Amino acid sequence: MAADRAVRETRNDHTAVPLTWERSVSPAYTYLGDRPPTVDELTAEITTLAREHADVCEVVTIGKSRRGEDLTMLIVPGNGPTIQVVGGPHPNEPVGLATVTALARYVVTSPDVQRCSWYLLPCIDPDGARLNEAWWSAVGGPTLESYHRGFFRPAEADQPDWGLPRAGFDGVLPEGQAVADAIDRAAPDCLVSLHNSDTGGVFCLSAATNATLVPLLMGASARHGLPVEVDPSDAIEWASPGPGVHVLPPAEQMSPTPGSGRRPFGASSVHHAHARGATLAFATETPMWTSSPHDFPAEDAARHLEDTAAILTRAAALLTPREDDAFLPAITDRLGIHSLMAAVYRRSPEAGSGQDLAHLGPLRTAGMVLRALDTELAHAADPALKAARDEVDAHFVRWLAAAETALRPEPIPLARAAGFQLDLVLSAAEAVTG
């Protein structure tokens, strides 16, 4: 069967299977564009949709971002279970912005889907999204190089989807509180947080051990020709009820401990929805590029992470801390993640071998270091900063070439990546409705 073919004996065999799903020609898919929307385009689409269909939906403001952007929620009332969808939880992951836009248009215009109540959060981190959107809105689409040179992702303690309340945590972010309040208001039976990875296969991170997700994931992956990632770098050592589904540890266990060098963070939307009684609460991941199996032993990968961190730490030490700068905290956090990943790979060498993120993680950090150095150099010429920038850029070019040689990435059309997310959301809605 196609679902069986989506999981290979070799864990990171990312060979695609044929697209076979009949729902690929359903109305939901006609609303997917050629690229993800920018924040302004997303806002305009949702606002226009609510104005044109005020009889079946409304947009409410749930809060503001730290830079003053409105955070909104589209509500489409129905008579069945409540489905809540979180868009833009990580600002370097734009596939979900396309998914939530298409989903909004579909549920507003399709009476059959309105048997559920829908609560859609279009983008919970518009501040971070604006620091990324240039690479995904560029003509011709992103390359692995343009993605990493334009990369920004906040430190985990500054990420809205890790800033929700939890016991013993007093650093709740404004966006996190807004999302928590929106979840409390919706009381969802199912919550789906829309994430995407760089390369590899599809997988889900669930708030609880729920075998229901396994066939849903397998079906959607097979229908869209996307393989299941059995051991994603994010979830090594986590419990799993079946291929591609991994259980998030409790938020307090995931948060850094005192003395680790990284700041503690709160709960995620997935944790919060589960605590409020959601039957299904999970994050779904889909890649932007295909990749190929490659030989990168865990110990070699761990050393690469440590060596790249040492180089980037020297350059980061030259950056000037500023209250309004999101990059240095993000870089510091990323350097800590290098160490965490290296330790996990060594503890679990079988799962830690052949990991795409061992190549791409250093490029993420280097891209942010280059952006931060360029910002400082734009204000004042500094020979030491210029020398550091040139050194990091030379390493970036070398690391990128190694990653491209190992992974052989090919872009995945948005209709396929976002289509997978639409499939999984609609399949999850059917599961809780039935």
Short mmCIF file of C-alpha atoms in Angstrom, two decimals:
data_model
loop_
_atom_site.label_atom_id
_atom_site.label_comp_id
_atom_site.label_asym_id
_atom_site.label_seq_id
_atom_site.Cartn_x
_atom_site.Cartn_y
_atom_site.Cartn_z
CA MET A 1 0.00 0.00 0.00
CA ALA A 2 1.10 3.61 -0.58
CA ALA A 3 1.02 4.36 3.14
CA ASP A 4 3.41 1.50 3.78
CA ARG A 5 5.79 2.71 1.10
CA ALA A 6 6.01 6.14 2.75
CA VAL A 7 8.09 4.72 5.61
CA ARG A 8 11.32 3.14 4.42
CA GLU A 9 13.58 0.66 6.11
CA THR A 10 16.33 3.28 5.96
CA ARG A 11 15.21 5.96 8.40
CA ASN A 12 16.16 8.99 6.32
CA ASP A 13 15.23 7.67 2.87
CA HIS A 14 13.33 10.71 1.62
CA THR A 15 12.33 9.25 -1.73
CA ALA A 16 8.88 10.54 -2.65
CA VAL A 17 5.89 8.33 -3.44
CA PRO A 18 3.32 9.32 -6.09
CA LEU A 19 0.66 11.90 -5.34
CA THR A 20 -2.64 10.03 -5.41
CA TRP A 21 -5.10 11.91 -3.23
CA GLU A 22 -8.49 12.77 -4.73
CA ARG A 23 -8.89 15.63 -2.28
CA SER A 24 -6.00 17.40 -4.04
CA VAL A 25 -8.57 18.80 -6.45
CA SER A 26 -11.00 19.86 -3.70
CA PRO A 27 -11.87 23.55 -3.23
CA ALA A 28 -9.38 23.92 -0.39
CA TYR A 29 -6.47 23.41 -2.76
CA THR A 30 -7.61 26.03 -5.24
CA TYR A 31 -6.85 28.71 -2.65
CA LEU A 32 -3.14 27.88 -2.42
CA GLY A 33 -0.92 30.36 -4.22
CA ASP A 34 2.58 29.94 -5.59
CA ARG A 35 4.28 31.19 -2.41
CA PRO A 36 3.39 31.88 1.21
CA PRO A 37 1.89 35.31 1.90
CA THR A 38 3.73 38.12 3.63
CA VAL A 39 2.30 39.42 6.91
CA ASP A 40 0.57 42.29 5.12
CA GLU A 41 -0.84 39.99 2.45
CA LEU A 42 -2.08 37.55 5.07
CA THR A 43 -3.72 40.33 7.09
CA ALA A 44 -5.40 41.76 4.01
CA GLU A 45 -6.69 38.34 2.93
CA ILE A 46 -8.21 37.50 6.31
CA THR A 47 -9.68 40.99 6.74
CA THR A 48 -11.25 40.91 3.26
CA LEU A 49 -12.56 37.40 3.81
CA ALA A 50 -14.27 38.40 7.04
CA ARG A 51 -15.78 41.51 5.44
CA GLU A 52 -17.10 39.60 2.43
CA HIS A 53 -18.53 36.78 4.56
CA ALA A 54 -19.64 38.59 7.69
CA ASP A 55 -22.70 36.35 7.86
CA VAL A 56 -20.62 33.25 8.64
CA CYS A 57 -17.42 34.50 10.29
CA GLU A 58 -15.73 37.28 12.21
CA VAL A 59 -12.20 38.43 12.97
CA VAL A 60 -11.40 39.32 16.55
CA THR A 61 -8.25 40.87 17.98
CA ILE A 62 -6.77 38.68 20.71
CA GLY A 63 -3.79 40.85 21.66
CA LYS A 64 -0.72 42.62 20.35
CA SER A 65 2.83 41.53 19.58
CA ARG A 66 5.77 43.06 21.39
CA ARG A 67 6.27 45.45 18.46
CA GLY A 68 2.63 46.47 18.42
CA GLU A 69 1.17 44.28 15.66
CA ASP A 70 -2.42 43.13 16.09
CA LEU A 71 -2.84 39.41 16.75
CA THR A 72 -6.11 38.18 15.31
CA MET A 73 -8.32 35.12 15.20
CA LEU A 74 -10.84 34.18 12.52
CA ILE A 75 -13.92 32.50 14.01
CA VAL A 76 -16.30 30.42 11.88
CA PRO A 77 -19.01 29.06 14.21
CA GLY A 78 -20.48 25.63 13.57
CA ASN A 79 -22.55 22.96 15.28
CA GLY A 80 -19.88 20.27 15.69
CA PRO A 81 -16.50 19.93 17.36
CA THR A 82 -14.17 22.90 17.65
CA ILE A 83 -10.97 22.92 15.57
CA GLN A 84 -8.25 25.46 16.32
CA VAL A 85 -5.31 26.04 13.98
CA VAL A 86 -2.18 28.00 14.89
CA GLY A 87 -0.33 29.68 12.02
CA GLY A 88 3.21 31.04 12.11
CA PRO A 89 4.41 29.56 15.43
CA HIS A 90 8.00 29.81 14.15
CA PRO A 91 8.71 32.78 11.87
CA ASN A 92 11.12 30.89 9.59
CA GLU A 93 8.36 28.38 8.76
CA PRO A 94 6.03 30.04 6.22
CA VAL A 95 4.29 27.01 4.75
CA GLY A 96 1.61 27.20 7.43
CA LEU A 97 0.82 30.81 6.48
CA ALA A 98 -0.26 29.54 3.07
CA THR A 99 -2.11 26.64 4.67
CA VAL A 100 -4.08 28.77 7.12
CA THR A 101 -4.99 31.27 4.39
CA ALA A 102 -6.33 28.53 2.11
CA LEU A 103 -8.07 26.84 5.04
CA ALA A 104 -9.74 30.10 6.04
CA ARG A 105 -11.12 30.63 2.54
CA TYR A 106 -12.28 27.02 2.38
CA VAL A 107 -14.13 26.84 5.69
CA VAL A 108 -15.77 30.24 5.17
CA THR A 109 -17.10 29.34 1.71
CA SER A 110 -17.90 25.64 2.19
CA PRO A 111 -21.04 24.90 4.24
CA ASP A 112 -20.11 21.22 4.61
CA VAL A 113 -16.97 22.10 6.59
CA GLN A 114 -18.94 24.47 8.80
CA ARG A 115 -20.37 21.56 10.74
CA CYS A 116 -17.26 22.17 12.88
CA SER A 117 -16.47 25.42 14.63
CA TRP A 118 -13.17 26.84 13.39
CA TYR A 119 -10.85 29.16 15.31
CA LEU A 120 -7.92 30.10 13.08
CA LEU A 121 -4.91 32.09 14.32
CA PRO A 122 -3.33 33.34 11.06
CA CYS A 123 0.10 34.29 12.48
CA ILE A 124 1.12 34.42 16.12
CA ASP A 125 4.60 35.88 15.49
CA PRO A 126 4.26 38.70 12.94
CA ASP A 127 7.35 40.44 14.34
CA GLY A 128 9.55 37.46 13.55
CA ALA A 129 7.81 36.75 10.24
CA ARG A 130 8.67 40.24 8.98
CA LEU A 131 12.35 39.45 9.57
CA ASN A 132 12.07 36.42 7.27
CA GLU A 133 9.51 37.20 4.61
CA ALA A 134 11.98 38.68 2.11
CA TRP A 135 13.43 35.25 1.33
CA TRP A 136 10.13 33.44 0.84
CA SER A 137 8.50 36.24 -1.20
CA ALA A 138 11.44 36.70 -3.59
CA VAL A 139 10.86 36.01 -7.28
CA GLY A 140 11.77 32.42 -8.07
CA GLY A 141 11.36 31.24 -4.50
CA PRO A 142 14.02 30.53 -1.88
CA THR A 143 17.18 28.51 -2.28
CA LEU A 144 18.96 26.83 0.58
CA GLU A 145 21.40 29.73 0.49
CA SER A 146 18.88 32.58 0.42
CA TYR A 147 16.88 30.88 3.18
CA HIS A 148 19.84 30.66 5.52
CA ARG A 149 21.23 34.09 4.66
CA GLY A 150 17.81 35.56 5.43
CA PHE A 151 17.13 33.30 8.42
CA PHE A 152 15.78 34.57 11.72
CA ARG A 153 14.31 32.57 14.58
CA PRO A 154 14.03 34.00 18.09
CA ALA A 155 15.60 32.42 21.11
CA GLU A 156 13.19 29.83 22.48
CA ALA A 157 12.43 32.05 25.48
CA ASP A 158 11.35 34.77 22.99
CA GLN A 159 9.18 32.53 20.79
CA PRO A 160 5.44 33.23 21.13
CA ASP A 161 4.55 29.53 20.93
CA TRP A 162 6.85 28.78 23.86
CA GLY A 163 5.62 31.76 25.85
CA LEU A 164 2.32 30.44 27.20
CA PRO A 165 1.66 30.12 30.96
CA ARG A 166 2.74 27.06 32.89
CA ALA A 167 3.26 26.26 36.55
CA GLY A 168 6.38 27.84 38.00
CA PHE A 169 7.00 30.12 35.01
CA ASP A 170 6.73 33.90 35.29
CA GLY A 171 8.04 34.94 31.85
CA VAL A 172 4.80 34.70 29.88
CA LEU A 173 5.08 36.63 26.60
CA PRO A 174 2.30 39.00 25.43
CA GLU A 175 1.78 36.84 22.36
CA GLY A 176 1.83 33.70 24.50
CA GLN A 177 -0.84 35.07 26.82
CA ALA A 178 -2.95 36.06 23.82
CA VAL A 179 -2.69 32.55 22.35
CA ALA A 180 -3.50 30.97 25.74
CA ASP A 181 -6.57 33.20 26.06
CA ALA A 182 -7.63 32.29 22.52
CA ILE A 183 -7.34 28.59 23.34
CA ASP A 184 -9.31 29.07 26.54
CA ARG A 185 -12.00 30.90 24.55
CA ALA A 186 -12.21 28.24 21.83
CA ALA A 187 -11.89 25.20 24.13
CA PRO A 188 -10.83 23.16 21.08
CA ASP A 189 -11.48 19.46 20.60
CA CYS A 190 -8.52 19.51 18.22
CA LEU A 191 -5.62 21.96 17.95
CA VAL A 192 -3.06 21.83 15.13
CA SER A 193 0.06 24.00 15.16
CA LEU A 194 1.44 24.45 11.63
CA HIS A 195 5.20 24.01 11.48
CA ASN A 196 7.57 23.20 8.66
CA SER A 197 11.07 21.81 8.57
CA ASP A 198 13.83 22.63 6.09
CA THR A 199 14.36 19.19 4.54
CA GLY A 200 13.51 15.55 5.19
CA GLY A 201 10.10 14.05 5.80
CA VAL A 202 6.84 14.76 7.59
CA PHE A 203 6.12 14.09 11.24
CA CYS A 204 3.93 15.17 14.15
CA LEU A 205 4.67 16.21 17.73
CA SER A 206 1.75 15.31 19.98
CA ALA A 207 0.92 16.46 23.49
CA ALA A 208 0.01 12.91 24.49
CA THR A 209 0.46 9.33 23.36
CA ASN A 210 -2.33 9.15 20.80
CA ALA A 211 -2.24 6.35 18.24
CA THR A 212 -5.03 8.09 16.27
CA LEU A 213 -2.45 10.37 14.71
CA VAL A 214 -0.40 7.57 13.18
CA PRO A 215 -2.85 6.52 10.42
CA LEU A 216 -3.79 10.17 9.81
CA LEU A 217 -0.15 11.05 9.22
CA MET A 218 0.54 7.95 7.15
CA GLY A 219 -2.44 8.62 4.90
CA ALA A 220 -1.67 12.29 4.33
CA SER A 221 2.01 11.61 3.69
CA ALA A 222 1.28 8.91 1.12
CA ARG A 223 -1.33 11.01 -0.66
CA HIS A 224 1.14 13.85 -1.06
CA GLY A 225 4.24 11.86 -1.89
CA LEU A 226 6.08 12.95 1.25
CA PRO A 227 7.94 10.36 3.33
CA VAL A 228 7.51 9.99 7.07
CA GLU A 229 10.50 11.06 9.16
CA VAL A 230 10.82 8.30 11.73
CA ASP A 231 13.61 9.87 13.83
CA PRO A 232 13.52 13.66 13.37
CA SER A 233 16.32 15.54 15.06
CA ASP A 234 13.73 17.42 17.14
CA ALA A 235 12.38 14.27 18.77
CA ILE A 236 15.30 11.89 19.39
CA GLU A 237 14.76 10.07 22.72
CA TRP A 238 11.06 10.99 22.85
CA ALA A 239 8.28 8.41 23.14
CA SER A 240 6.48 7.42 19.93
CA PRO A 241 3.18 5.53 19.45
CA GLY A 242 4.05 4.84 15.81
CA PRO A 243 6.09 6.00 12.80
CA GLY A 244 6.39 9.77 12.55
CA VAL A 245 4.40 10.62 15.69
CA HIS A 246 6.37 11.73 18.74
CA VAL A 247 5.21 12.78 22.19
CA LEU A 248 6.29 16.16 23.52
CA PRO A 249 7.68 15.95 27.05
CA PRO A 250 5.95 18.19 29.60
CA ALA A 251 6.85 21.84 29.05
CA GLU A 252 8.64 22.13 32.38
CA GLN A 253 10.92 19.25 31.40
CA MET A 254 11.72 20.81 28.03
CA SER A 255 12.62 24.21 29.45
CA PRO A 256 16.35 24.80 30.17
CA THR A 257 17.43 24.31 33.75
CA PRO A 258 19.16 27.05 35.78
CA GLY A 259 22.85 27.27 34.99
CA SER A 260 22.45 25.88 31.47
CA GLY A 261 23.22 29.24 29.86
CA ARG A 262 19.82 29.33 28.15
CA ARG A 263 16.74 31.09 29.49
CA PRO A 264 13.68 29.12 30.63
CA PHE A 265 10.54 29.22 28.52
CA GLY A 266 6.86 28.50 28.98
CA ALA A 267 4.35 26.07 27.54
CA SER A 268 3.43 25.64 23.88
CA SER A 269 -0.02 25.96 22.35
CA VAL A 270 -0.05 22.17 21.99
CA HIS A 271 0.60 21.70 25.72
CA HIS A 272 -2.00 24.32 26.65
CA ALA A 273 -4.74 22.86 24.45
CA HIS A 274 -4.08 19.37 25.81
CA ALA A 275 -4.27 20.67 29.39
CA ARG A 276 -7.63 22.27 28.52
CA GLY A 277 -9.02 18.94 27.34
CA ALA A 278 -8.36 18.76 23.59
CA THR A 279 -8.79 15.23 22.23
CA LEU A 280 -6.04 15.87 19.67
CA ALA A 281 -3.34 18.50 20.18
CA PHE A 282 -0.30 18.34 17.94
CA ALA A 283 2.20 20.19 15.79
CA THR A 284 2.66 19.04 12.22
CA GLU A 285 5.92 19.36 10.28
CA THR A 286 6.39 19.31 6.52
CA PRO A 287 9.63 20.01 4.61
CA MET A 288 10.37 22.81 2.12
CA TRP A 289 12.97 20.72 0.25
CA THR A 290 13.42 17.03 -0.42
CA SER A 291 16.71 15.52 0.68
CA SER A 292 18.63 12.32 0.11
CA PRO A 293 19.97 9.75 2.59
CA HIS A 294 23.56 10.53 3.48
CA ASP A 295 26.33 9.13 5.63
CA PHE A 296 27.00 11.45 8.57
CA PRO A 297 27.89 9.36 11.65
CA ALA A 298 26.63 10.76 14.95
CA GLU A 299 30.10 11.42 16.35
CA ASP A 300 31.15 13.30 13.21
CA ALA A 301 27.94 15.30 13.31
CA ALA A 302 28.46 16.13 16.99
CA ARG A 303 32.00 17.33 16.34
CA HIS A 304 30.78 19.43 13.40
CA LEU A 305 28.23 21.12 15.63
CA GLU A 306 30.88 21.85 18.26
CA ASP A 307 33.47 23.08 15.76
CA THR A 308 31.01 25.39 14.03
CA ALA A 309 29.81 26.72 17.39
CA ALA A 310 33.38 27.59 18.38
CA ILE A 311 33.89 29.60 15.18
CA LEU A 312 30.57 31.42 15.50
CA THR A 313 31.03 32.10 19.22
CA ARG A 314 34.15 34.13 18.46
CA ALA A 315 32.27 36.28 15.96
CA ALA A 316 29.23 36.68 18.21
CA ALA A 317 31.47 37.97 21.00
CA LEU A 318 32.11 41.09 18.88
CA LEU A 319 28.43 42.01 18.67
CA THR A 320 27.12 44.84 20.84
CA PRO A 321 24.16 43.90 23.05
CA ARG A 322 21.17 46.22 22.50
CA GLU A 323 17.73 46.15 24.04
CA ASP A 324 15.99 46.36 20.66
CA ASP A 325 18.11 43.65 19.01
CA ALA A 326 16.53 40.22 18.67
CA PHE A 327 19.52 38.69 16.88
CA LEU A 328 22.15 38.40 19.62
CA PRO A 329 19.79 36.58 22.05
CA ALA A 330 18.76 34.30 19.20
CA ILE A 331 22.39 33.61 18.27
CA THR A 332 23.31 32.89 21.89
CA ASP A 333 20.41 30.46 22.13
CA ARG A 334 21.37 28.77 18.88
CA LEU A 335 24.93 28.24 20.11
CA GLY A 336 23.49 26.47 23.14
CA ILE A 337 21.37 24.30 20.84
CA HIS A 338 24.55 23.19 19.04
CA SER A 339 25.73 21.69 22.34
CA LEU A 340 22.36 20.10 23.08
CA MET A 341 22.19 18.48 19.65
CA ALA A 342 25.75 17.17 19.91
CA ALA A 343 24.98 15.59 23.28
CA VAL A 344 21.78 13.95 21.99
CA TYR A 345 23.54 12.55 18.93
CA ARG A 346 26.22 10.99 21.13
CA ARG A 347 23.66 9.48 23.50
CA SER A 348 21.63 8.04 20.62
CA PRO A 349 24.14 7.39 17.83
CA GLU A 350 21.81 5.32 15.66
CA ALA A 351 19.12 8.01 15.54
CA GLY A 352 21.75 10.77 15.50
CA SER A 353 23.41 9.50 12.33
CA GLY A 354 22.44 10.91 8.94
CA GLN A 355 20.57 13.87 10.39
CA ASP A 356 19.90 16.76 7.98
CA LEU A 357 19.86 19.29 10.80
CA ALA A 358 23.47 18.50 11.68
CA HIS A 359 24.35 20.20 8.38
CA LEU A 360 21.67 22.89 8.45
CA GLY A 361 21.78 23.94 12.10
CA PRO A 362 25.18 25.66 11.76
CA LEU A 363 23.93 27.45 8.63
CA ARG A 364 20.99 28.82 10.63
CA THR A 365 23.32 30.21 13.27
CA ALA A 366 25.83 31.52 10.73
CA GLY A 367 23.09 33.26 8.76
CA MET A 368 21.95 35.16 11.84
CA VAL A 369 25.55 36.03 12.79
CA LEU A 370 26.08 37.46 9.29
CA ARG A 371 22.86 39.50 9.49
CA ALA A 372 23.84 40.87 12.90
CA LEU A 373 27.36 41.76 11.74
CA ASP A 374 26.01 43.44 8.62
CA THR A 375 23.69 45.56 10.77
CA GLU A 376 26.56 46.77 12.93
CA LEU A 377 28.82 47.40 9.94
CA ALA A 378 26.07 49.49 8.32
CA HIS A 379 26.29 51.89 11.28
CA ALA A 380 30.07 52.12 11.55
CA ALA A 381 33.10 50.67 9.79
CA ASP A 382 35.07 48.44 12.13
CA PRO A 383 38.04 46.43 10.84
CA ALA A 384 37.61 43.71 13.47
CA LEU A 385 33.91 43.29 12.63
CA LYS A 386 34.68 43.28 8.90
CA ALA A 387 37.35 40.61 9.34
CA ALA A 388 34.98 38.50 11.45
CA ARG A 389 32.24 38.91 8.89
CA ASP A 390 34.52 37.79 6.06
CA GLU A 391 35.64 34.76 8.06
CA VAL A 392 32.09 33.69 8.91
CA ASP A 393 31.00 34.20 5.31
CA ALA A 394 33.82 31.97 4.05
CA HIS A 395 32.80 29.25 6.51
CA PHE A 396 29.14 29.69 5.53
CA VAL A 397 29.98 29.09 1.87
CA ARG A 398 31.95 25.96 2.75
CA TRP A 399 29.26 24.58 5.09
CA LEU A 400 26.56 25.31 2.52
CA ALA A 401 28.45 23.43 -0.20
CA ALA A 402 28.86 20.45 2.12
CA ALA A 403 25.15 20.48 2.99
CA GLU A 404 24.08 20.70 -0.64
CA THR A 405 26.42 17.88 -1.63
CA ALA A 406 25.17 15.65 1.18
CA LEU A 407 21.44 16.43 1.01
CA ARG A 408 20.92 17.18 -2.71
CA PRO A 409 17.91 19.36 -1.86
CA GLU A 410 15.10 19.97 -4.33
CA PRO A 411 12.27 22.45 -3.63
CA ILE A 412 8.87 20.99 -2.84
CA PRO A 413 5.98 22.84 -4.54
CA LEU A 414 3.87 24.78 -2.07
CA ALA A 415 0.74 22.96 -3.21
CA ARG A 416 2.32 19.72 -2.01
CA ALA A 417 3.79 20.95 1.29
CA ALA A 418 0.81 23.09 2.30
CA GLY A 419 -1.52 20.54 0.74
CA PHE A 420 -0.19 17.96 3.17
CA GLN A 421 -1.00 20.28 6.06
CA LEU A 422 -4.50 20.94 4.74
CA ASP A 423 -5.02 17.20 4.39
CA LEU A 424 -3.88 16.52 7.94
CA VAL A 425 -5.98 19.32 9.45
CA LEU A 426 -9.11 18.20 7.61
CA SER A 427 -8.42 14.55 8.42
CA ALA A 428 -7.98 15.42 12.12
CA ALA A 429 -11.25 17.35 12.01
CA GLU A 430 -12.97 14.30 10.55
CA ALA A 431 -11.44 12.12 13.26
CA VAL A 432 -12.82 14.20 16.14
CA THR A 433 -16.13 14.72 14.34
CA GLY A 434 -16.63 10.98 13.87
#
